[in-house]
PDB file of C-alpha atoms in Angstrom:
ATOM      1  CA  MET W   1       5.032 -43.263  16.679  1.00 96.00           C
ATOM      2  CA  LYS W   2       2.412 -41.139  18.513  1.00 97.00           C
ATOM      3  CA  ARG W   3       0.933 -38.873  15.845  1.00 98.00           C
ATOM      4  CA  VAL W   4       0.285 -40.667  12.571  1.00 98.00           C
ATOM      5  CA  ILE W   5      -1.379 -39.745   9.336  1.00 98.00           C
ATOM      6  CA  VAL W   6      -2.483 -42.255   6.681  1.00 98.00           C
ATOM      7  CA  ILE W   7      -2.897 -40.825   3.149  1.00 98.00           C
ATOM      8  CA  GLY W   8      -3.362 -42.140  -0.354  1.00 98.00           C
ATOM      9  CA  SER W   9      -6.034 -42.550  -3.050  1.00 97.00           C
ATOM     10  CA  SER W  10      -9.571 -43.463  -2.158  1.00 95.00           C
ATOM     11  CA  GLY W  11      -9.945 -47.204  -2.429  1.00 96.00           C
ATOM     12  CA  ALA W  12      -6.306 -47.867  -1.495  1.00 97.00           C
ATOM     13  CA  GLY W  13      -7.266 -49.128   1.914  1.00 96.00           C
ATOM     14  CA  LYS W  14      -6.288 -46.236   4.134  1.00 97.00           C
ATOM     15  CA  SER W  15      -9.071 -46.973   6.629  1.00 96.00           C
ATOM     16  CA  THR W  16      -8.289 -50.663   6.762  1.00 96.00           C
ATOM     17  CA  PHE W  17      -4.575 -49.958   7.322  1.00 98.00           C
ATOM     18  CA  ALA W  18      -5.406 -47.316   9.938  1.00 98.00           C
ATOM     19  CA  ARG W  19      -7.711 -49.746  11.794  1.00 97.00           C
ATOM     20  CA  LYS W  20      -5.090 -52.422  11.833  1.00 97.00           C
ATOM     21  CA  LEU W  21      -2.485 -49.942  13.036  1.00 98.00           C
ATOM     22  CA  ARG W  22      -4.878 -48.737  15.803  1.00 98.00           C
ATOM     23  CA  ASP W  23      -5.505 -52.298  16.882  1.00 97.00           C
ATOM     24  CA  LYS W  24      -1.710 -52.860  17.160  1.00 96.00           C
ATOM     25  CA  THR W  25      -0.731 -49.633  18.794  1.00 97.00           C
ATOM     26  CA  GLY W  26      -3.816 -48.556  20.772  1.00 97.00           C
ATOM     27  CA  LEU W  27      -3.613 -45.044  19.408  1.00 98.00           C
ATOM     28  CA  PRO W  28      -6.965 -43.221  19.003  1.00 98.00           C
ATOM     29  CA  LEU W  29      -8.130 -43.281  15.347  1.00 98.00           C
ATOM     30  CA  TYR W  30      -9.959 -40.357  13.635  1.00 98.00           C
ATOM     31  CA  TYR W  31     -11.420 -40.537  10.191  1.00 97.00           C
ATOM     32  CA  LEU W  32     -11.542 -37.184   8.340  1.00 97.00           C
ATOM     33  CA  ASP W  33     -14.632 -38.387   6.409  1.00 95.00           C
ATOM     34  CA  MET W  34     -16.497 -38.893   9.604  1.00 95.00           C
ATOM     35  CA  ILE W  35     -15.653 -35.390  10.694  1.00 96.00           C
ATOM     36  CA  TRP W  36     -16.424 -33.672   7.393  1.00 96.00           C
ATOM     37  CA  HIS W  37     -19.543 -35.649   6.269  1.00 95.00           C
ATOM     38  CA  LYS W  38     -22.898 -35.861   7.952  1.00 93.00           C
ATOM     39  CA  PRO W  39     -25.076 -38.941   7.676  1.00 92.00           C
ATOM     40  CA  ASP W  40     -27.421 -37.111   5.181  1.00 93.00           C
ATOM     41  CA  ARG W  41     -24.388 -36.597   2.863  1.00 88.00           C
ATOM     42  CA  THR W  42     -24.084 -32.884   3.587  1.00 94.00           C
ATOM     43  CA  THR W  43     -20.983 -31.501   5.161  1.00 95.00           C
ATOM     44  CA  ILE W  44     -20.065 -29.282   8.074  1.00 96.00           C
ATOM     45  CA  SER W  45     -18.510 -25.899   7.391  1.00 96.00           C
ATOM     46  CA  ARG W  46     -14.783 -25.563   6.644  1.00 96.00           C
ATOM     47  CA  GLU W  47     -14.407 -23.532   9.861  1.00 97.00           C
ATOM     48  CA  GLU W  48     -16.043 -26.240  11.968  1.00 97.00           C
ATOM     49  CA  PHE W  49     -14.008 -28.934  10.313  1.00 97.00           C
ATOM     50  CA  ASP W  50     -10.761 -26.962  10.893  1.00 97.00           C
ATOM     51  CA  GLU W  51     -11.707 -26.370  14.486  1.00 97.00           C
ATOM     52  CA  ARG W  52     -12.410 -30.095  15.100  1.00 97.00           C
ATOM     53  CA  LEU W  53      -9.194 -31.174  13.300  1.00 98.00           C
ATOM     54  CA  SER W  54      -7.109 -28.561  15.190  1.00 97.00           C
ATOM     55  CA  GLY W  55      -8.491 -29.954  18.447  1.00 98.00           C
ATOM     56  CA  ILE W  56      -7.369 -33.445  17.535  1.00 98.00           C
ATOM     57  CA  LEU W  57      -3.954 -32.313  16.361  1.00 98.00           C
ATOM     58  CA  LYS W  58      -3.226 -30.691  19.701  1.00 97.00           C
ATOM     59  CA  THR W  59      -3.760 -33.903  21.585  1.00 98.00           C
ATOM     60  CA  ASP W  60      -0.895 -36.176  22.495  1.00 97.00           C
ATOM     61  CA  SER W  61      -1.487 -39.165  20.241  1.00 98.00           C
ATOM     62  CA  TRP W  62      -3.642 -40.084  17.277  1.00 98.00           C
ATOM     63  CA  ILE W  63      -4.012 -41.743  13.890  1.00 98.00           C
ATOM     64  CA  ILE W  64      -5.723 -39.563  11.321  1.00 98.00           C
ATOM     65  CA  ASP W  65      -7.048 -41.333   8.193  1.00 98.00           C
ATOM     66  CA  GLY W  66      -7.809 -39.367   5.036  1.00 95.00           C
ATOM     67  CA  ASN W  67      -6.516 -37.095   2.378  1.00 90.00           C
ATOM     68  CA  PHE W  68      -8.250 -33.748   2.422  1.00 93.00           C
ATOM     69  CA  SER W  69      -5.370 -32.002   0.664  1.00 93.00           C
ATOM     70  CA  ARG W  70      -6.514 -28.634   1.973  1.00 95.00           C
ATOM     71  CA  THR W  71      -5.390 -29.645   5.502  1.00 96.00           C
ATOM     72  CA  LEU W  72      -2.423 -31.964   4.593  1.00 97.00           C
ATOM     73  CA  GLU W  73       0.167 -29.271   5.487  1.00 96.00           C
ATOM     74  CA  MET W  74      -1.469 -28.619   8.826  1.00 95.00           C
ATOM     75  CA  ARG W  75      -1.441 -32.403   9.624  1.00 97.00           C
ATOM     76  CA  LEU W  76       2.125 -32.817   8.423  1.00 97.00           C
ATOM     77  CA  LYS W  77       3.275 -30.037  10.775  1.00 96.00           C
ATOM     78  CA  TYR W  78       1.893 -32.016  13.825  1.00 97.00           C
ATOM     79  CA  CYS W  79       2.587 -35.613  12.900  1.00 98.00           C
ATOM     80  CA  ASP W  80       5.683 -37.705  13.613  1.00 98.00           C
ATOM     81  CA  THR W  81       4.818 -40.554  11.197  1.00 98.00           C
ATOM     82  CA  VAL W  82       3.282 -40.693   7.713  1.00 98.00           C
ATOM     83  CA  PHE W  83       2.037 -43.666   5.845  1.00 98.00           C
ATOM     84  CA  LEU W  84       1.389 -43.061   2.081  1.00 98.00           C
ATOM     85  CA  LEU W  85      -0.395 -45.824   0.288  1.00 98.00           C
ATOM     86  CA  ASP W  86       0.733 -45.202  -3.300  1.00 98.00           C
ATOM     87  CA  TYR W  87      -0.998 -48.076  -5.074  1.00 98.00           C
ATOM     88  CA  PRO W  88      -1.735 -48.710  -8.731  1.00 98.00           C
ATOM     89  CA  LEU W  89      -4.953 -47.159 -10.047  1.00 97.00           C
ATOM     90  CA  GLU W  90      -6.658 -50.480 -10.677  1.00 97.00           C
ATOM     91  CA  ILE W  91      -6.102 -51.555  -7.126  1.00 97.00           C
ATOM     92  CA  CYS W  92      -7.732 -48.314  -5.896  1.00 98.00           C
ATOM     93  CA  LEU W  93     -10.678 -48.589  -8.246  1.00 98.00           C
ATOM     94  CA  GLU W  94     -11.243 -52.201  -7.182  1.00 97.00           C
ATOM     95  CA  GLY W  95     -10.971 -51.229  -3.523  1.00 96.00           C
ATOM     96  CA  ALA W  96     -13.636 -48.574  -4.054  1.00 96.00           C
ATOM     97  CA  ARG W  97     -15.896 -50.985  -5.918  1.00 96.00           C
ATOM     98  CA  SER W  98     -15.397 -53.710  -3.296  1.00 95.00           C
ATOM     99  CA  ARG W  99     -16.788 -51.613  -0.438  1.00 93.00           C
ATOM    100  CA  ILE W 100     -20.081 -50.795  -2.199  1.00 95.00           C
ATOM    101  CA  GLY W 101     -22.965 -52.040  -0.014  1.00 94.00           C
ATOM    102  CA  LYS W 102     -20.819 -52.548   3.080  1.00 93.00           C
ATOM    103  CA  GLN W 103     -21.331 -50.715   6.335  1.00 90.00           C
ATOM    104  CA  ARG W 104     -18.144 -48.947   7.375  1.00 90.00           C
ATOM    105  CA  GLU W 105     -16.951 -47.207  10.480  1.00 91.00           C
ATOM    106  CA  ASP W 106     -15.084 -44.581   8.466  1.00 92.00           C
ATOM    107  CA  LEU W 107     -18.111 -43.235   6.511  1.00 89.00           C
ATOM    108  CA  PRO W 108     -21.469 -42.081   7.949  1.00 89.00           C
ATOM    109  CA  TRP W 109     -23.581 -43.683   5.210  1.00 86.00           C
ATOM    110  CA  LEU W 110     -23.852 -46.866   3.125  1.00 88.00           C
ATOM    111  CA  GLU W 111     -22.419 -46.472  -0.385  1.00 89.00           C
ATOM    112  CA  LYS W 112     -24.872 -48.044  -2.833  1.00 92.00           C
ATOM    113  CA  GLU W 113     -22.891 -47.374  -6.044  1.00 92.00           C
ATOM    114  CA  LEU W 114     -19.508 -46.050  -7.201  1.00 92.00           C
ATOM    115  CA  ASP W 115     -20.486 -42.498  -8.007  1.00 90.00           C
ATOM    116  CA  GLU W 116     -19.032 -41.425 -11.409  1.00 95.00           C
ATOM    117  CA  GLU W 117     -17.671 -38.174 -10.145  1.00 94.00           C
ATOM    118  CA  PHE W 118     -15.875 -40.049  -7.276  1.00 93.00           C
ATOM    119  CA  ARG W 119     -14.623 -42.667  -9.788  1.00 96.00           C
ATOM    120  CA  GLN W 120     -13.100 -39.825 -11.942  1.00 97.00           C
ATOM    121  CA  TRP W 121     -11.493 -38.328  -8.810  1.00 96.00           C
ATOM    122  CA  ILE W 122      -9.806 -41.710  -8.154  1.00 97.00           C
ATOM    123  CA  ILE W 123      -8.668 -41.962 -11.825  1.00 98.00           C
ATOM    124  CA  GLY W 124      -7.232 -38.392 -11.655  1.00 97.00           C
ATOM    125  CA  PHE W 125      -5.524 -38.941  -8.246  1.00 97.00           C
ATOM    126  CA  PRO W 126      -2.137 -40.045  -9.594  1.00 97.00           C
ATOM    127  CA  LYS W 127      -1.836 -36.957 -11.778  1.00 97.00           C
ATOM    128  CA  THR W 128      -3.570 -34.298  -9.648  1.00 95.00           C
ATOM    129  CA  GLU W 129      -3.178 -35.225  -6.029  1.00 96.00           C
ATOM    130  CA  LEU W 130      -0.070 -37.487  -5.759  1.00 97.00           C
ATOM    131  CA  PRO W 131       2.562 -34.988  -7.010  1.00 97.00           C
ATOM    132  CA  GLU W 132       1.301 -32.487  -4.394  1.00 96.00           C
ATOM    133  CA  ILE W 133       1.532 -35.074  -1.708  1.00 97.00           C
ATOM    134  CA  TYR W 134       5.019 -35.992  -2.648  1.00 98.00           C
ATOM    135  CA  GLU W 135       5.997 -32.253  -2.717  1.00 97.00           C
ATOM    136  CA  LYS W 136       4.561 -31.738   0.718  1.00 97.00           C
ATOM    137  CA  LEU W 137       6.321 -34.821   2.092  1.00 97.00           C
ATOM    138  CA  GLU W 138       9.548 -33.444   0.696  1.00 96.00           C
ATOM    139  CA  GLN W 139       8.851 -30.071   2.282  1.00 96.00           C
ATOM    140  CA  TYR W 140       7.863 -31.339   5.744  1.00 94.00           C
ATOM    141  CA  GLY W 141       9.556 -34.712   5.875  1.00 92.00           C
ATOM    142  CA  GLU W 142      12.465 -33.800   7.974  1.00 94.00           C
ATOM    143  CA  GLY W 143      12.223 -35.226  11.481  1.00 94.00           C
ATOM    144  CA  ARG W 144       9.311 -37.467  10.481  1.00 97.00           C
ATOM    145  CA  GLU W 145       9.148 -41.197   9.768  1.00 97.00           C
ATOM    146  CA  ILE W 146       7.746 -41.574   6.287  1.00 98.00           C
ATOM    147  CA  HIS W 147       6.638 -44.874   4.976  1.00 98.00           C
ATOM    148  CA  ILE W 148       5.536 -45.259   1.343  1.00 98.00           C
ATOM    149  CA  PHE W 149       3.928 -48.501   0.285  1.00 98.00           C
ATOM    150  CA  HIS W 150       3.324 -49.528  -3.326  1.00 98.00           C
ATOM    151  CA  SER W 151       1.282 -52.633  -2.575  1.00 97.00           C
ATOM    152  CA  ARG W 152      -1.040 -53.977   0.115  1.00 96.00           C
ATOM    153  CA  GLU W 153       1.475 -56.728   0.672  1.00 97.00           C
ATOM    154  CA  GLU W 154       4.222 -54.148   1.653  1.00 98.00           C
ATOM    155  CA  ALA W 155       1.775 -52.539   4.051  1.00 98.00           C
ATOM    156  CA  ASP W 156       0.773 -55.854   5.614  1.00 97.00           C
ATOM    157  CA  GLN W 157       4.424 -56.808   6.063  1.00 97.00           C
ATOM    158  CA  TYR W 158       5.022 -53.541   7.930  1.00 98.00           C
ATOM    159  CA  LEU W 159       1.963 -54.094  10.142  1.00 97.00           C
ATOM    160  CA  ASP W 160       3.148 -57.696  10.895  1.00 96.00           C
ATOM    161  CA  GLN W 161       6.276 -56.145  12.381  1.00 96.00           C
ATOM    162  CA  VAL W 162       4.532 -53.628  14.610  1.00 94.00           C
ATOM    163  CA  PRO W 163       4.471 -55.007  18.134  1.00 91.00           C
ATOM    164  CA  LYS W 164       1.026 -55.208  19.749  1.00 88.00           C
ATOM    165  CA  LYS W 165       0.888 -52.997  22.793  1.00 82.00           C
ATOM    166  CA  SER W 166      -0.286 -54.660  25.934  1.00 67.00           C
ATOM    167  CA  ASP W 167      -3.187 -53.128  27.927  1.00 52.00           C
ATOM    168  CA  ASP W 168      -0.616 -51.730  30.468  1.00 49.00           C
ATOM    169  CA  GLN W 169       1.382 -50.004  27.712  1.00 49.00           C
ATOM    170  CA  GLN W 170      -1.754 -48.468  26.081  1.00 46.00           C
ATOM    171  CA  GLU W 171      -2.667 -46.787  29.383  1.00 47.00           C
ATOM    172  CA  GLU W 172       0.705 -44.956  29.709  1.00 46.00           C
TER     173      GLU W 172
END
C-alpha cells in the first residue's frame, strides 16, 4: 500500500479515514478539495488542477482523498489501493451536517451551513455517482487492492488492523 485513493459520498468521512490511515502509514496525504478550491470559494482552472494532480500521481507514495469523478480514472490507473466508503445516505447527510462550523484541514474555508445544492448532490450520489464508481472499479480493479466499507465500524476495524509504521520505516 503505497498509492491510495479514498472515495465515497461527501459526509461519509473520507477525510477522517484518510487522516487516520496517514497517521498509521506515514504516507503523504493530499485532499482534492484543497487543490481545487481557493479560500475565497473560487476554484483553480481544470488545467492547473490536472497538472497538480498529475504531479502528485507521479510521486512514489500518497493518499488522495476525494471524489472528483472527472479524474477518477486517472487516479485509478496510478493507485495500488482503493478505499470506497459506500455508506447509507442518512449517515452521509449527518456527517455533512456534523462538520458545519468546524475548521478542517481538508477544506480551505469554514462551512457555516449545509448548502442546499450540496445537500442535493449528496442525496443524488447513490444513483448518479456510485454506479459510475463501481463501473470504474470493475474496469481498473485488476492488480489493485480494493476495500469497500458499508459502515464506519467496518472502516475502523480495518484501520485497527493496520500496523503503525515506526519513524525508521517511514523514512525508507
